XYZ file of C-alpha atoms in Angstrom:
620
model
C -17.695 -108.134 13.967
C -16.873 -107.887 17.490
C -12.926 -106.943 16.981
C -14.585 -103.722 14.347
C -16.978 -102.871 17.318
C -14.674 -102.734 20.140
C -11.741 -100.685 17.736
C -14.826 -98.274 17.188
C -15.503 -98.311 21.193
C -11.752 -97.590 21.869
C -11.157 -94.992 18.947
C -14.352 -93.244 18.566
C -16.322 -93.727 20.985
C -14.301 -93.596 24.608
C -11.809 -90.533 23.447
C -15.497 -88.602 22.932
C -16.533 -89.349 26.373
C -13.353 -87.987 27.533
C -13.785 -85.260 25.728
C -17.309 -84.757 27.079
C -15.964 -84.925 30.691
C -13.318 -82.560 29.940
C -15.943 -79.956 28.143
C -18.102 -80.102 31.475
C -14.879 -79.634 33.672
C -13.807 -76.446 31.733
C -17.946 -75.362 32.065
C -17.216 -74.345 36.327
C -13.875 -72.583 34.823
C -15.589 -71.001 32.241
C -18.656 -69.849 34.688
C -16.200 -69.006 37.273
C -14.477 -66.345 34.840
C -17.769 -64.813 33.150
C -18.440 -63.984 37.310
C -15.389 -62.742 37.525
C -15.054 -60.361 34.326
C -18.477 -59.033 35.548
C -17.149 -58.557 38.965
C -14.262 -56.754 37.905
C -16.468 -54.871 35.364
C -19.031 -53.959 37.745
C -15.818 -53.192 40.213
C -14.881 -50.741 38.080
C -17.763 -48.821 37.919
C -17.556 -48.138 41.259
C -14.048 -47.071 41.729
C -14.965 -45.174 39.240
C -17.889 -43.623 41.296
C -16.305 -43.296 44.485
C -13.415 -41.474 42.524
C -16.419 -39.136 41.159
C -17.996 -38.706 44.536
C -14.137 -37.286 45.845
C -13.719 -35.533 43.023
C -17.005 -33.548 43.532
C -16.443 -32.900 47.100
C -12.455 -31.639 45.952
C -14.568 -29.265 43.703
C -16.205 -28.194 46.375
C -13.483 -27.366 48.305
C -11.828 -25.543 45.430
C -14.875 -23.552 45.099
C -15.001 -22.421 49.283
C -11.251 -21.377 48.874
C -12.451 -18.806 46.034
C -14.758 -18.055 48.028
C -12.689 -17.254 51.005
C -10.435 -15.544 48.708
C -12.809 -13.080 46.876
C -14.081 -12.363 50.405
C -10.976 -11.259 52.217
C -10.346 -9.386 49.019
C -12.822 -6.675 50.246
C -12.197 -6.212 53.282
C -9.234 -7.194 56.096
C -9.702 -10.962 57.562
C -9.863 -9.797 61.692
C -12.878 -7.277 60.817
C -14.349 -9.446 58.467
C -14.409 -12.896 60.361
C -16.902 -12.083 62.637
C -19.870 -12.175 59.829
C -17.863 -15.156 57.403
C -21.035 -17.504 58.799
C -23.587 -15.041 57.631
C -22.026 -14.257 54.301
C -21.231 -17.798 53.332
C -25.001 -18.919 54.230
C -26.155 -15.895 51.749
C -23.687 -16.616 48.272
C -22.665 -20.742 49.033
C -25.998 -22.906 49.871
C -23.316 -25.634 49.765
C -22.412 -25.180 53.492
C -24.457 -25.182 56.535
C -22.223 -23.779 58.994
C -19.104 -21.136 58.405
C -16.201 -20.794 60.568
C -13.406 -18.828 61.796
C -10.906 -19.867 63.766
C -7.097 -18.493 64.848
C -3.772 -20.093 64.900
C -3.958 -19.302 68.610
C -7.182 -21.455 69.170
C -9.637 -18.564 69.534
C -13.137 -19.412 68.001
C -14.178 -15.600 65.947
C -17.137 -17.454 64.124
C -20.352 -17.997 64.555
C -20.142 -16.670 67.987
C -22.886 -17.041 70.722
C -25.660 -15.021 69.568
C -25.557 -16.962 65.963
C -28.485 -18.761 64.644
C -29.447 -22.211 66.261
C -27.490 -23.997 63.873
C -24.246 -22.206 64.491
C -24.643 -22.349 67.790
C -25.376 -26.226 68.106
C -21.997 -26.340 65.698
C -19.898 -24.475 68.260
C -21.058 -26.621 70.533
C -20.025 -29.655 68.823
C -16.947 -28.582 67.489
C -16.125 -25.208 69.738
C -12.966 -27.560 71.915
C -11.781 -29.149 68.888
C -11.315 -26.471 66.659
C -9.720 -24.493 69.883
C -7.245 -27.292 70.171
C -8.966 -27.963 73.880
C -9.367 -31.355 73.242
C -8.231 -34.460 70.730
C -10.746 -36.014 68.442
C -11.336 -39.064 66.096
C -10.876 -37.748 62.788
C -10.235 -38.697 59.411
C -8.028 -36.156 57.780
C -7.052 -35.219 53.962
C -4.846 -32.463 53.282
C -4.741 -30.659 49.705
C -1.646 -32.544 48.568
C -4.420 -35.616 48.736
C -7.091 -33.840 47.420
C -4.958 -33.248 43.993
C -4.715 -37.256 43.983
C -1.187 -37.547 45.378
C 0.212 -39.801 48.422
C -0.715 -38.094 51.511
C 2.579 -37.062 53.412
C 1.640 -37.419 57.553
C 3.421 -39.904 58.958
C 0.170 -42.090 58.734
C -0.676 -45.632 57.394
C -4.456 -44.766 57.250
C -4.340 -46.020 53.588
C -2.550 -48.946 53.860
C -5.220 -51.419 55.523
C -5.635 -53.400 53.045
C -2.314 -54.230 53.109
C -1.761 -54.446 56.761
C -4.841 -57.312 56.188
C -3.206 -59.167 53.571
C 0.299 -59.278 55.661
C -1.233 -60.359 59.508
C -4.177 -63.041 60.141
C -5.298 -59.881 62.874
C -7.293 -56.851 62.132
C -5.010 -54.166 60.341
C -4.473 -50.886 62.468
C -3.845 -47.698 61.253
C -1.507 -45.167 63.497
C -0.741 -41.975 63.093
C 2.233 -39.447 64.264
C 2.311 -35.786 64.268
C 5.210 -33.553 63.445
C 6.106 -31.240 66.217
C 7.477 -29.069 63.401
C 3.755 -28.150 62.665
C 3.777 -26.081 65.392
C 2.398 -27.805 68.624
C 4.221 -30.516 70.920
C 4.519 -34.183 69.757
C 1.743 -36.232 69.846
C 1.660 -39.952 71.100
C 1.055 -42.740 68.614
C -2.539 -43.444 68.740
C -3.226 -47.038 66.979
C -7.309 -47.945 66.152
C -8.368 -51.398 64.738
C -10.186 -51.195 61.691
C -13.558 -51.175 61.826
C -15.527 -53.884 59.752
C -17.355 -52.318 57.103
C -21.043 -51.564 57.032
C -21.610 -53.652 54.177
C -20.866 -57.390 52.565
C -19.894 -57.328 48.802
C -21.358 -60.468 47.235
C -18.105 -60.229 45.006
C -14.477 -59.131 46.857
C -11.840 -58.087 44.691
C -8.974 -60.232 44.224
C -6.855 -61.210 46.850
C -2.678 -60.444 46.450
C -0.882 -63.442 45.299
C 0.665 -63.674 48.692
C -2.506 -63.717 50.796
C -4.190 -67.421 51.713
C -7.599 -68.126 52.154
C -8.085 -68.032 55.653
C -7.217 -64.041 55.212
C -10.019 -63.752 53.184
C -12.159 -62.462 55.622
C -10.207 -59.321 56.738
C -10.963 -58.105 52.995
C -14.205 -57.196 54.764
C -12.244 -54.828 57.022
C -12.418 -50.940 56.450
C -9.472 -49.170 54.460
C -10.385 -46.167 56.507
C -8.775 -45.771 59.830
C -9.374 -42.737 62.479
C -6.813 -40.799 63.799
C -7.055 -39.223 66.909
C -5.514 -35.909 66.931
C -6.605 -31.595 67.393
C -7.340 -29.383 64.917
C -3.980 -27.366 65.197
C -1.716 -30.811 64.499
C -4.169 -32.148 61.478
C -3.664 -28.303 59.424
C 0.033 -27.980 60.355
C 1.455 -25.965 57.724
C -1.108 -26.686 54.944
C -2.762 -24.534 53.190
C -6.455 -26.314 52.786
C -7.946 -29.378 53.379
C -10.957 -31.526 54.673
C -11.729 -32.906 58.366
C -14.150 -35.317 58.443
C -15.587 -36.764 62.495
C -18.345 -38.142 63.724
C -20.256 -35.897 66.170
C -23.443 -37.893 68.098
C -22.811 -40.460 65.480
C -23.632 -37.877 62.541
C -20.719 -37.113 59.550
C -19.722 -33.940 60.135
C -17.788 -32.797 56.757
C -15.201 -29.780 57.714
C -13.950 -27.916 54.827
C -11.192 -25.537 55.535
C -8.501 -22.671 53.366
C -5.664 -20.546 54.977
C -5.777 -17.554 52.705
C -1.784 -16.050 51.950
C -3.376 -12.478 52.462
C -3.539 -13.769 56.129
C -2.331 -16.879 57.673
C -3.487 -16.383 61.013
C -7.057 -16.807 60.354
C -8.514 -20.323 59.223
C -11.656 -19.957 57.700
C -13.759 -22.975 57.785
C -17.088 -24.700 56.743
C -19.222 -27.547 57.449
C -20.603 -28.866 54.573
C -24.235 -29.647 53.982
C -24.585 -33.146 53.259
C -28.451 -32.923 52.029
C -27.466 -31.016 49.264
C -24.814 -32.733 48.593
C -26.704 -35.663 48.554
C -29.274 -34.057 45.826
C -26.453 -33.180 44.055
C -25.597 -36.622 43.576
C -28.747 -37.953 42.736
C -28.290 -35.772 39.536
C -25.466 -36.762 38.619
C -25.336 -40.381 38.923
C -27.619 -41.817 36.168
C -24.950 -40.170 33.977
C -22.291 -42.059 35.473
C -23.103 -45.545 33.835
C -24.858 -44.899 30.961
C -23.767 -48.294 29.620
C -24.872 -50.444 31.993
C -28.131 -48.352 32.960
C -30.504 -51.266 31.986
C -28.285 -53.607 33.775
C -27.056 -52.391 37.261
C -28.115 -49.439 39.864
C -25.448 -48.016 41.223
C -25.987 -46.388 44.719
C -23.774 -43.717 47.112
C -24.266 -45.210 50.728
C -23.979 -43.245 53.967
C -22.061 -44.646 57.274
C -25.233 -46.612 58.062
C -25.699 -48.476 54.897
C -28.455 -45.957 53.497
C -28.627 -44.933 50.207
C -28.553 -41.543 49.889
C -28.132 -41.397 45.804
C -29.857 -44.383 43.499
C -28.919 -44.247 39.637
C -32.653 -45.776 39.723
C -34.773 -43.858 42.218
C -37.441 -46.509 42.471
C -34.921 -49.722 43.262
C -35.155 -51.693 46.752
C -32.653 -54.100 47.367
C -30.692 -55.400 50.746
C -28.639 -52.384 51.187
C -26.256 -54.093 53.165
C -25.192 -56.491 50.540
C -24.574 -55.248 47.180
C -23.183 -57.186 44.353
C -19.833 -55.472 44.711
C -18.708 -51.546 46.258
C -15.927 -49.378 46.919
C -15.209 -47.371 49.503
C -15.406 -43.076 49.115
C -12.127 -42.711 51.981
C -11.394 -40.568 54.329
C -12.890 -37.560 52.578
C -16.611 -39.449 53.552
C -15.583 -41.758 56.100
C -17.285 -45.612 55.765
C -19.635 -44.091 52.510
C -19.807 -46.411 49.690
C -20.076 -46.454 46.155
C -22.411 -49.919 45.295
C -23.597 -51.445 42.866
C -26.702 -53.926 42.844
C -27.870 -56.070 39.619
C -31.443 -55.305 38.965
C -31.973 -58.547 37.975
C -30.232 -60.686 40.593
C -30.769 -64.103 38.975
C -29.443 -62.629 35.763
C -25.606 -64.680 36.853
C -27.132 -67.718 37.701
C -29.873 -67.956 34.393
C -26.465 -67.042 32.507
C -24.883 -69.855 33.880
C -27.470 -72.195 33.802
C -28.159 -71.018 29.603
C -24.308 -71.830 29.278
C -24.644 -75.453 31.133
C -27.312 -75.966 29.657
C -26.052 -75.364 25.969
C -22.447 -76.912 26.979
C -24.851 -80.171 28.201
C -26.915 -80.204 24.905
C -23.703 -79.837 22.630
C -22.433 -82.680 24.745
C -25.355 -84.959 24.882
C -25.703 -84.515 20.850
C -21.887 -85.280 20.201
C -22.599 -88.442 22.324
C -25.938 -89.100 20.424
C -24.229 -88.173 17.105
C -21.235 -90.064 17.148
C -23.970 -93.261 19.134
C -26.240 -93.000 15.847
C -23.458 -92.448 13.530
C -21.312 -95.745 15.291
C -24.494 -97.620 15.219
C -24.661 -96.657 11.835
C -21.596 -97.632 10.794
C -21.639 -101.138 12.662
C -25.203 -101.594 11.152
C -23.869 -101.040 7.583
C -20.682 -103.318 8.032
C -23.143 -106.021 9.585
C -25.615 -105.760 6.022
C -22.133 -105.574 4.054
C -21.005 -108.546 5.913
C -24.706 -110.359 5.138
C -24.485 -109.520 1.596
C -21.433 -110.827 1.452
C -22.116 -114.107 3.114
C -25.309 -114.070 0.766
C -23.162 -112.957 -2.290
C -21.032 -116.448 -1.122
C -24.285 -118.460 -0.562
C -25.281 -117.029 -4.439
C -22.495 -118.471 -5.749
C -22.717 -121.738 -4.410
C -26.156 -121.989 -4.979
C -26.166 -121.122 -8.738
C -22.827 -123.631 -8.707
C -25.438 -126.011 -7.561
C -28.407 -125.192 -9.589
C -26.393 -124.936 -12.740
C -24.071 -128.208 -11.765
C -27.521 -130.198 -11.257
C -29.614 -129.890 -14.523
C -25.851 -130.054 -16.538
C -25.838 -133.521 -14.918
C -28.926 -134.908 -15.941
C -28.692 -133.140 -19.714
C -24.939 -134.898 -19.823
C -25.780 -138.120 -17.945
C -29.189 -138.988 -19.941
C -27.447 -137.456 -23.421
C -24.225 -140.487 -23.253
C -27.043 -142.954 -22.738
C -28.996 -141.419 -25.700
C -25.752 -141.097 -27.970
C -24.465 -144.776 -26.950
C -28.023 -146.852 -28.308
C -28.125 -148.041 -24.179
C -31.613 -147.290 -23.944
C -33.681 -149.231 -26.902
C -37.077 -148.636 -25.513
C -38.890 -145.971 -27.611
C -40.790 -144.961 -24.043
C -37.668 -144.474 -22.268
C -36.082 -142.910 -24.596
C -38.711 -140.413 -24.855
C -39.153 -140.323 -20.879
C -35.350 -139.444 -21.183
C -35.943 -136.473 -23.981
C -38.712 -134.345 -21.811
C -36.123 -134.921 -18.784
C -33.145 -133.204 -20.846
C -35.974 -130.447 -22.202
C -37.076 -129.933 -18.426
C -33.840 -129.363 -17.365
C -32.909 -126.894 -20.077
C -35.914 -125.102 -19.757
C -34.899 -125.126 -15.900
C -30.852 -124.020 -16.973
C -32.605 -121.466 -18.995
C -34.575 -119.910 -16.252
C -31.889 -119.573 -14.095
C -29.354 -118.217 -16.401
C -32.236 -115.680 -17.910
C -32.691 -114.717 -13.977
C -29.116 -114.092 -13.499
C -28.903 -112.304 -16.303
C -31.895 -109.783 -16.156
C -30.571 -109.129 -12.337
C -27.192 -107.870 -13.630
C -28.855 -106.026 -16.682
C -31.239 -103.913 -13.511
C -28.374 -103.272 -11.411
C -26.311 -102.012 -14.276
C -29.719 -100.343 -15.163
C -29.586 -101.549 -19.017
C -32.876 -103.092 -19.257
C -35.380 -102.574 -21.369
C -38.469 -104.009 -22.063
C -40.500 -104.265 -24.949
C -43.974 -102.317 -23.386
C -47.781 -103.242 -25.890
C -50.977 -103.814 -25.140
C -51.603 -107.455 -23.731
C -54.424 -109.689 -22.730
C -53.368 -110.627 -18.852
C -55.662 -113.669 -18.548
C -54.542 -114.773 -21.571
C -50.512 -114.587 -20.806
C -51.304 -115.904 -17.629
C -53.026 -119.239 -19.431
C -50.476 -119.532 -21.565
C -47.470 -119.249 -18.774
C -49.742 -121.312 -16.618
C -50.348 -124.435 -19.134
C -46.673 -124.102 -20.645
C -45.007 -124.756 -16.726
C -48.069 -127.375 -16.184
C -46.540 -130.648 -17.841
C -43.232 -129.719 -15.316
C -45.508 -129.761 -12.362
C -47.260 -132.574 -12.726
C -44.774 -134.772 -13.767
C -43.558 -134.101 -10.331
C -47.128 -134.778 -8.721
C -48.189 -131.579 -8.588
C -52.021 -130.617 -9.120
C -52.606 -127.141 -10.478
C -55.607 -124.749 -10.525
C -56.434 -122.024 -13.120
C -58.924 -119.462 -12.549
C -59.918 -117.248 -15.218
C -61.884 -114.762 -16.344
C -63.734 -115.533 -19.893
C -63.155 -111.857 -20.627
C -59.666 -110.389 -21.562
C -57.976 -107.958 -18.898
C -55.828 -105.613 -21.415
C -52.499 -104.569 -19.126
C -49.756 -102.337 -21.003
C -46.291 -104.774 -20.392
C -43.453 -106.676 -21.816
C -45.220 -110.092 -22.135
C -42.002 -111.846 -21.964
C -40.996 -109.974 -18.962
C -44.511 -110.835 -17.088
C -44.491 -114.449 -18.390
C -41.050 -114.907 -16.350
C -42.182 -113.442 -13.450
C -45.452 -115.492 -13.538
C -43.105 -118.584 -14.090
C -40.527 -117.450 -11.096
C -43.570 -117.587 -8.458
C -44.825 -120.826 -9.849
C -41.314 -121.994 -9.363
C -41.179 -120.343 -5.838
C -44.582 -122.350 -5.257
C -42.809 -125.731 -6.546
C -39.485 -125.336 -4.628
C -41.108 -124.286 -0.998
C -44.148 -126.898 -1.338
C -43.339 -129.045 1.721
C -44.984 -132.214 0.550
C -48.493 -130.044 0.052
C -48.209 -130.540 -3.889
C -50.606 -127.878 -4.837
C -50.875 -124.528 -6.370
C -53.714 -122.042 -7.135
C -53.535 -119.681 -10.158
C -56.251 -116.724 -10.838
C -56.502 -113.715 -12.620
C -59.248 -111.136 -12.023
C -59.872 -106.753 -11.885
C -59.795 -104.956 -8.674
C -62.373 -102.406 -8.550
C -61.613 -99.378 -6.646
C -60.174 -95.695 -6.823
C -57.040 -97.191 -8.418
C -58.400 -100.220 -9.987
C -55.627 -102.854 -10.882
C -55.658 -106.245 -12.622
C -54.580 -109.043 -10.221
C -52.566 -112.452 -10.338
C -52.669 -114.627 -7.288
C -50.529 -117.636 -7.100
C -51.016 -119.788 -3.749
C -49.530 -122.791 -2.731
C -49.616 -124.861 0.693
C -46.028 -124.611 1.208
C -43.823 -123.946 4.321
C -45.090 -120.328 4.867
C -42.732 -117.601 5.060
C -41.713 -116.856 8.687
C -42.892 -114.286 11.005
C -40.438 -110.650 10.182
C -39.565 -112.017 7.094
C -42.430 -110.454 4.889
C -40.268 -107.899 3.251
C -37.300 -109.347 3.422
C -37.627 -111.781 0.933
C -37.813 -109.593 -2.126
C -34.128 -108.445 -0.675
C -31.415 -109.935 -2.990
C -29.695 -112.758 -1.822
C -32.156 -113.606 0.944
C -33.508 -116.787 1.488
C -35.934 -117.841 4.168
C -34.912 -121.098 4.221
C -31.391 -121.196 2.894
C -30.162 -124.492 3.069
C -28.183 -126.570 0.556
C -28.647 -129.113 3.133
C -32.112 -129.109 3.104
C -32.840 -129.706 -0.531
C -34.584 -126.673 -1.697
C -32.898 -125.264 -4.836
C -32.655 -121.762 -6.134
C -30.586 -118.820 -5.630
C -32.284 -116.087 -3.856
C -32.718 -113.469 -6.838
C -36.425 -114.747 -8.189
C -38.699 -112.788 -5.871
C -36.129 -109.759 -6.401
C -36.812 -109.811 -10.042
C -40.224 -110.514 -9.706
C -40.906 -107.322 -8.005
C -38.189 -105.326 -9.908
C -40.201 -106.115 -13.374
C -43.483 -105.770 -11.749
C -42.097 -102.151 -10.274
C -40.740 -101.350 -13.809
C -44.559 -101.923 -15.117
C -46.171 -99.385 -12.508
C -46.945 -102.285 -10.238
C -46.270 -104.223 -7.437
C -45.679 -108.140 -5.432
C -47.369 -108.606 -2.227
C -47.188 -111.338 0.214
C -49.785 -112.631 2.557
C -50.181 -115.822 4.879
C -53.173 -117.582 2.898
C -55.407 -118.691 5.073
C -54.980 -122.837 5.988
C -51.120 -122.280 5.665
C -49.167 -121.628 3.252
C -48.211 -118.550 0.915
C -50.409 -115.856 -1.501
C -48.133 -113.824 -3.896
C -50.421 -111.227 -5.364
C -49.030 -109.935 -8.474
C -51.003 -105.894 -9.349
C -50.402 -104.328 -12.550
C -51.989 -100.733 -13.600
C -55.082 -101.812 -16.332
C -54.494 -100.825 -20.101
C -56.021 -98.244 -21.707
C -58.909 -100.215 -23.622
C -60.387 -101.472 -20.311
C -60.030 -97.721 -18.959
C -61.393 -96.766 -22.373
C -64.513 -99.181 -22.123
C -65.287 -98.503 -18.580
């Protein structure tokens, strides 16, 4: 039993542990990846938004060359400059401030007796457009605006990889042509400037890069240059200036119409209405994930100044994951926030969770089914030893009565025994044990007949008290020639039952014989027959004895097959374990039952109910 229980340990039940272990290892890879998928999903959305927030403002510049274009088409570009300011303001609500501005450096527009606005914008920008003075700017030609590499000789893009090369903050330096038509500038270098914002989620690191780098990811891909007006144009034809002026975004659109290259006609962009512009566009940007995310445009400061969802408050300045705009709007952001921040964790806690239950009920399965398993090899391994004991014991019973029939027959057959009162003595011995051989081998035979299910009893109307008087006086000579005293307690009044009468008589005779065997010395036995009133009423046989009692747990057992309380060829107590089985199996077969109680004074009560027959139901 032990050698089956540890193979099942080392087969069964330690490879599932294993396996357990390994489930709730590949649980923190499996969390770790539905993070990242969502990352890079929710990564994508805003690339995807930034690239939408450049391609509007490219739009925009397309638009200001038309307009620049349809303009000089009525009228020449040095008479018309003067009043670009007031005729953009009138047909383009897109721009706040128009310029003009020559090759030479001479500022035509707005000139001094503009509108406040213009005039704070010449201000601001009056030195650098005259190429009086160098400025930090971040610069994007047309070549860039149409999505291709931008040609200066500049490394403004490449941050990210300066980052991933150098443990130090990745600079950004830029060198001017002196073909574009003013003298060479020095190499300025600027250290990127950390970002204005911490992405819960960074994207992924090149192969190349090691951990401690990690934190220069946080660094801006946007660099300044510093630089005048005249180098950043060159020989382009349009393109966008973006600077910070009093630490506001000033956005500088500018065209250099064919019909005259002299004259650069300019225009700052309004960034409110841009702004509300964006607002109305965005919900349609992630229609998908609308119920899941808000995605927001923030400005240099970490402000939002476009929400897919208008009415959303997080921590600005740490979205779930963002990209930045580039140089077009310098240190803006395209972010997105989950509007349900737990959602990641309760994900992964539903998917440990389920992972832990699937794994606790494998354990619990394959527990039960091993206990199972063991359980039924230990009752296969009882039955088997009882199935052994069976054999021996019906050797025994049927060696022990064949005996006595053979021993007391030769002394019969050979005239030894003379005495008439002997020889008599010696006749009711043989009969006993016949009667004793024929019990047993009836037993043994009705037992196979029920578990083959072949029998079949013979089922009339029957007096109980009377069977039971009968049985009762036909087993009496038997017990007392062995000193046993028994008591019969009867009604005068039949109790009609509905039964094979053979079938009851044996299992009467079996408990009188379970009575006799189990005695203990006590030789004495209590018969009685009598009607339980009730809801269900029931005839009743009790047989009681003062024997050895059965002990305490075995109650049920003993109608089992095989099982013997006291099973013992040692101890002297005959039989073979399959009388109370059959006793209850006919009784069950009649639409009754056996039951077993302590009687009171020690020893046993075997209660023998049977349904009442239909001329006592009739009667009543």
């Amino acid at each position: 039993m032990r050698k089956v229980a540890g193979i099942f340990i080392v087969a069964v039940f330690v490879p599932c542990l294993v396996l357990a272990w390994l489930a709730i290892r590949s649980l923190r890879d499996q969390q770790f990846l539905v993070e990242r998928q969502r990352s890079l999903l929710h990564q994508g959305v805003t690339d995807s938004a930034a690239q939408q927030v450049a391609g509007l403002l490219a739009a925009r510049q397309r638009e200001f060359s038309q307009i620049v274009e349809e303009f000089l088409a009525a009228r020449p570009a040095p008479q018309a400059a003067a009043a670009f300011d007031d005729h953009l303001r009138t047909i383009w609500p897109a721009s706040k401030v128009g310029f003009v501005v020559t090759t030479d450096g001479e500022l035509v527009c707005p000139q001094r007796n503009s509108r406040p606005e213009a005039r704070l914008f010449s201000a601001d920008n009056a030195s650098f457009l005259a190429n009086r003075e160098a400025a930090e700017v971040y610069w994007m030609n047309s070549v860039v605006l149409n999505a291709q590499q931008m040609p200066l000789n500049t490394s403004l893009n490449n941050a990210p990889e300066s980052a991933a090369q150098s443990a130090e903050p990745a600079t950004a330096s830029v060198t001017f042509d002196s073909t574009a038509g003013a003298s060479p500038a020095k190499s300025q270098k600027f250290s990127s400037v950390a970002r204005a914002i911490t992405p819960q989620q960074m994207p992924a690191l090149p192969g190349n890069v090691v951990a401690a780098d990690a934190g220069l990811q946080n660094y801006s891909k946007v660099a300044p240059a510093q630089a005048a007006f005249h180098q950043l144009i060159g020989d382009a034809v349009e393109g966008v200036v973006s600077r910070f002026v009093n630490d506001q975004l000033n956005v500088l659109l500018w065209y250099r119409s064919p019909r005259d290259d002299r004259h650069i006609f300019g225009a700052q962009l309004d960034l409110s209405r841009f702004a509300d512009e964006l607002r109305d566009r965005l919900p349609s940007w992630m229609p998908a994930l609308q119920q899941e995310i808000c995605l927001a445009i923030l400005d240099d400061r970490a402000k939002p100044v476009a929400l897919s969802h208008p009415d959303f408050v997080g921590n600005w300045r740490h979205p779930f994951v963002a990209t930045e705009i580039g140089e077009i709007l310098p240190h803006w952001e395209a972010a997105v926030y989950l509007l349900n921040p737990d959602q990641l964790s309760q994900s992964a806690h539903a998917i440990r969770i389920t992972l832990g239950l699937l794994i606790a009920a494998l354990i619990v399965a394959v527990g039960v089914g091993g206990w199972l398993i063991v359980a039924d090899l230990s009752r296969q391994l009882t039955l088997a030893r009882q199935k052994t004991d069976f054999v021996s014991n019906v050797s025994h019973e049927l060696k022990t009565p064949l005996t006595s029939i053979r021993m007391f027959s030769e002394l019969l057959a050979d005239g030894r025994v003379s005495d008439p009162a002997r020889q008599q003595s010696y006749l009711q011995i043989i009969t006993a044990e016949t009667a004793r051989l024929t019990r047993l081998i009836n037993n043994v035979l009705d037992f196979s007949r029920m578990e083959r299910g072949e029998k079949k009893y013979d089922m009339r109307d029957c007096d109980l008290a009377a069977l039971v008087q009968q049985t009762a006086e036909s087993y009496r000579p038997h017990l007392e020639s062995n000193g046993f005293r028994l008591e019969c307690s009867l009604p005068d009044s039949p109790i009609p039952v509905r039964g094979d009468c053979d079938a009851i008589a044996q299992v009467l005779l079996n408990l009188l014989s379970n009575a006799e065997k189990y005695s203990n010395g006590t030789k004495e036995i209590a018969i009685d027959a009598r009607v339980l009133d009730g809801s269900s009423p029931c005839a009743e046989v009790r047989i009681q004895d003062r024997g050895l009692g059965v002990p305490r747990g075995c109650e049920q057992k003993i109608f089992e097959k095989f099982f013997r309380a006291h099973d013992s060829l040692s101890g002297g107590i005959q039989g073979c374990g399959l009388g109370l089985t059959l006793a209850r199996q006919i009784a069950r077969a009649h639409g009754g039952d056996i039951h077993y109680e302590a009687r009171e004074g020690g020893g046993n009560c075997f209660s023998l109910r049977l349904p009442l027959g239909t001329d006592h139901n009739g009667s009543a």
